CSV table of C-alpha atoms in Angstrom, one decimal:
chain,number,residue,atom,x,y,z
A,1,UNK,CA,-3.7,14.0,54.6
A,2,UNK,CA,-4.1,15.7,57.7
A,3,UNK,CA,-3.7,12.9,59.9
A,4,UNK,CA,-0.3,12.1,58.1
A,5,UNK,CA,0.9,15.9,58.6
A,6,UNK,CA,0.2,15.5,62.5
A,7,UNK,CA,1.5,12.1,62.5
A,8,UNK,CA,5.1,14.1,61.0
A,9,UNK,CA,5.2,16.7,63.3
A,10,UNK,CA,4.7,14.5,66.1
A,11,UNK,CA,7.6,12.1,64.9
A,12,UNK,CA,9.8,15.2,64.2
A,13,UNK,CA,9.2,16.5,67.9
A,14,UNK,CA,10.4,13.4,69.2
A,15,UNK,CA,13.2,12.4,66.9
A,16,UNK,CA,16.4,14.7,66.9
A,17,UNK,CA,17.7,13.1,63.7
A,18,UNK,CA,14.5,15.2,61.9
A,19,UNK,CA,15.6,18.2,62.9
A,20,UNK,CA,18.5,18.8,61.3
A,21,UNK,CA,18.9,22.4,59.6
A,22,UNK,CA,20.2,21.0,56.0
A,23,UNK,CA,16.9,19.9,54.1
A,24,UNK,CA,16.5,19.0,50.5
A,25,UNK,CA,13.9,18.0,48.4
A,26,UNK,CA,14.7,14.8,45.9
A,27,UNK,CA,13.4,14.3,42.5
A,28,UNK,CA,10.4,11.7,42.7
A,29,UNK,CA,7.3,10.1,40.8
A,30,UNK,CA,4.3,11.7,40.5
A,31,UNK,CA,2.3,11.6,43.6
A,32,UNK,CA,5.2,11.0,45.7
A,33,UNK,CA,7.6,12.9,47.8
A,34,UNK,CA,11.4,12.4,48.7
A,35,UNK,CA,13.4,14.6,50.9
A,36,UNK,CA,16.4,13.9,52.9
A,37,UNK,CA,18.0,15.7,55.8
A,38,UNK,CA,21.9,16.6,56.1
A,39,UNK,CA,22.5,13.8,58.7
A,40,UNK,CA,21.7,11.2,56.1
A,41,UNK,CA,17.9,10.7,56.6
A,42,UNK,CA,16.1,9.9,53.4
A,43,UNK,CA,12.1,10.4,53.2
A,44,UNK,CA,10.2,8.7,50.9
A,45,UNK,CA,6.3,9.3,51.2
A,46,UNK,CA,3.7,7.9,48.7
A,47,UNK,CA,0.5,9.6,48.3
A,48,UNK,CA,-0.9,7.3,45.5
A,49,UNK,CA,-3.4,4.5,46.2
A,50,UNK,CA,-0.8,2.1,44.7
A,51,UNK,CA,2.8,1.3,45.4
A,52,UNK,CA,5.7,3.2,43.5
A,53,UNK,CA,9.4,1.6,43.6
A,54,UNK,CA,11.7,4.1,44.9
A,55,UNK,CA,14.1,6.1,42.5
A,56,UNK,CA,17.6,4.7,42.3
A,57,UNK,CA,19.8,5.4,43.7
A,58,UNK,CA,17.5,6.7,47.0
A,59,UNK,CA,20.8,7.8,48.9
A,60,UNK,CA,21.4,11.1,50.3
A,61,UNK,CA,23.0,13.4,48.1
A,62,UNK,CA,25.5,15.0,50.8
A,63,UNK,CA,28.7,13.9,51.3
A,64,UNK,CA,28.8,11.8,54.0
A,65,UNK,CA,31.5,11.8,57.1
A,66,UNK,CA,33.5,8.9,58.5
C-alpha cells in the first residue's frame, strides 16, 4: 500500500492534469476507489486480489467544456 501511495504522489508531481483543485470522490465497489478530477480525469483503483468491472457509467460527473 505504501508503495502504491508513493507511486501517486510521484505521478501527481509530474502530471499537471492531477493537480487540478476540483476533486471528487465516486461511488465504487467494495475494496475499490474512484475519484475524478474537474479536468475530466477519472481514477479507478482496485485494492482487491481480484478484478472488479468498473461502475457504469465511469464518466466524470462535471459538465464538460467544448
Amino acid at each position: 500500500m505504501l508503495q502504491l501511495y508513493r507511486s501517486a504522489l510521484r505521478l501527481r508531481r509530474t502530471n499537471p492534469h492531477l493537480r487540478s483543485e476540483e476533486f471528487r470522490w465516486r461511488d465504487s465497489p467494495a475494496d475499490t476507489l474512484l475519484f475524478e478530477r474537474g479536468n475530466g480525469l477519472l481514477c479507478a483503483v482496485n485494492l482487491s486480489d481480484h478484478p472488479i468491472p468498473l461502475p457504469y457509467p465511469a464518466a466524470p460527473s462535471w459538465p464538460q467544456e467544448h
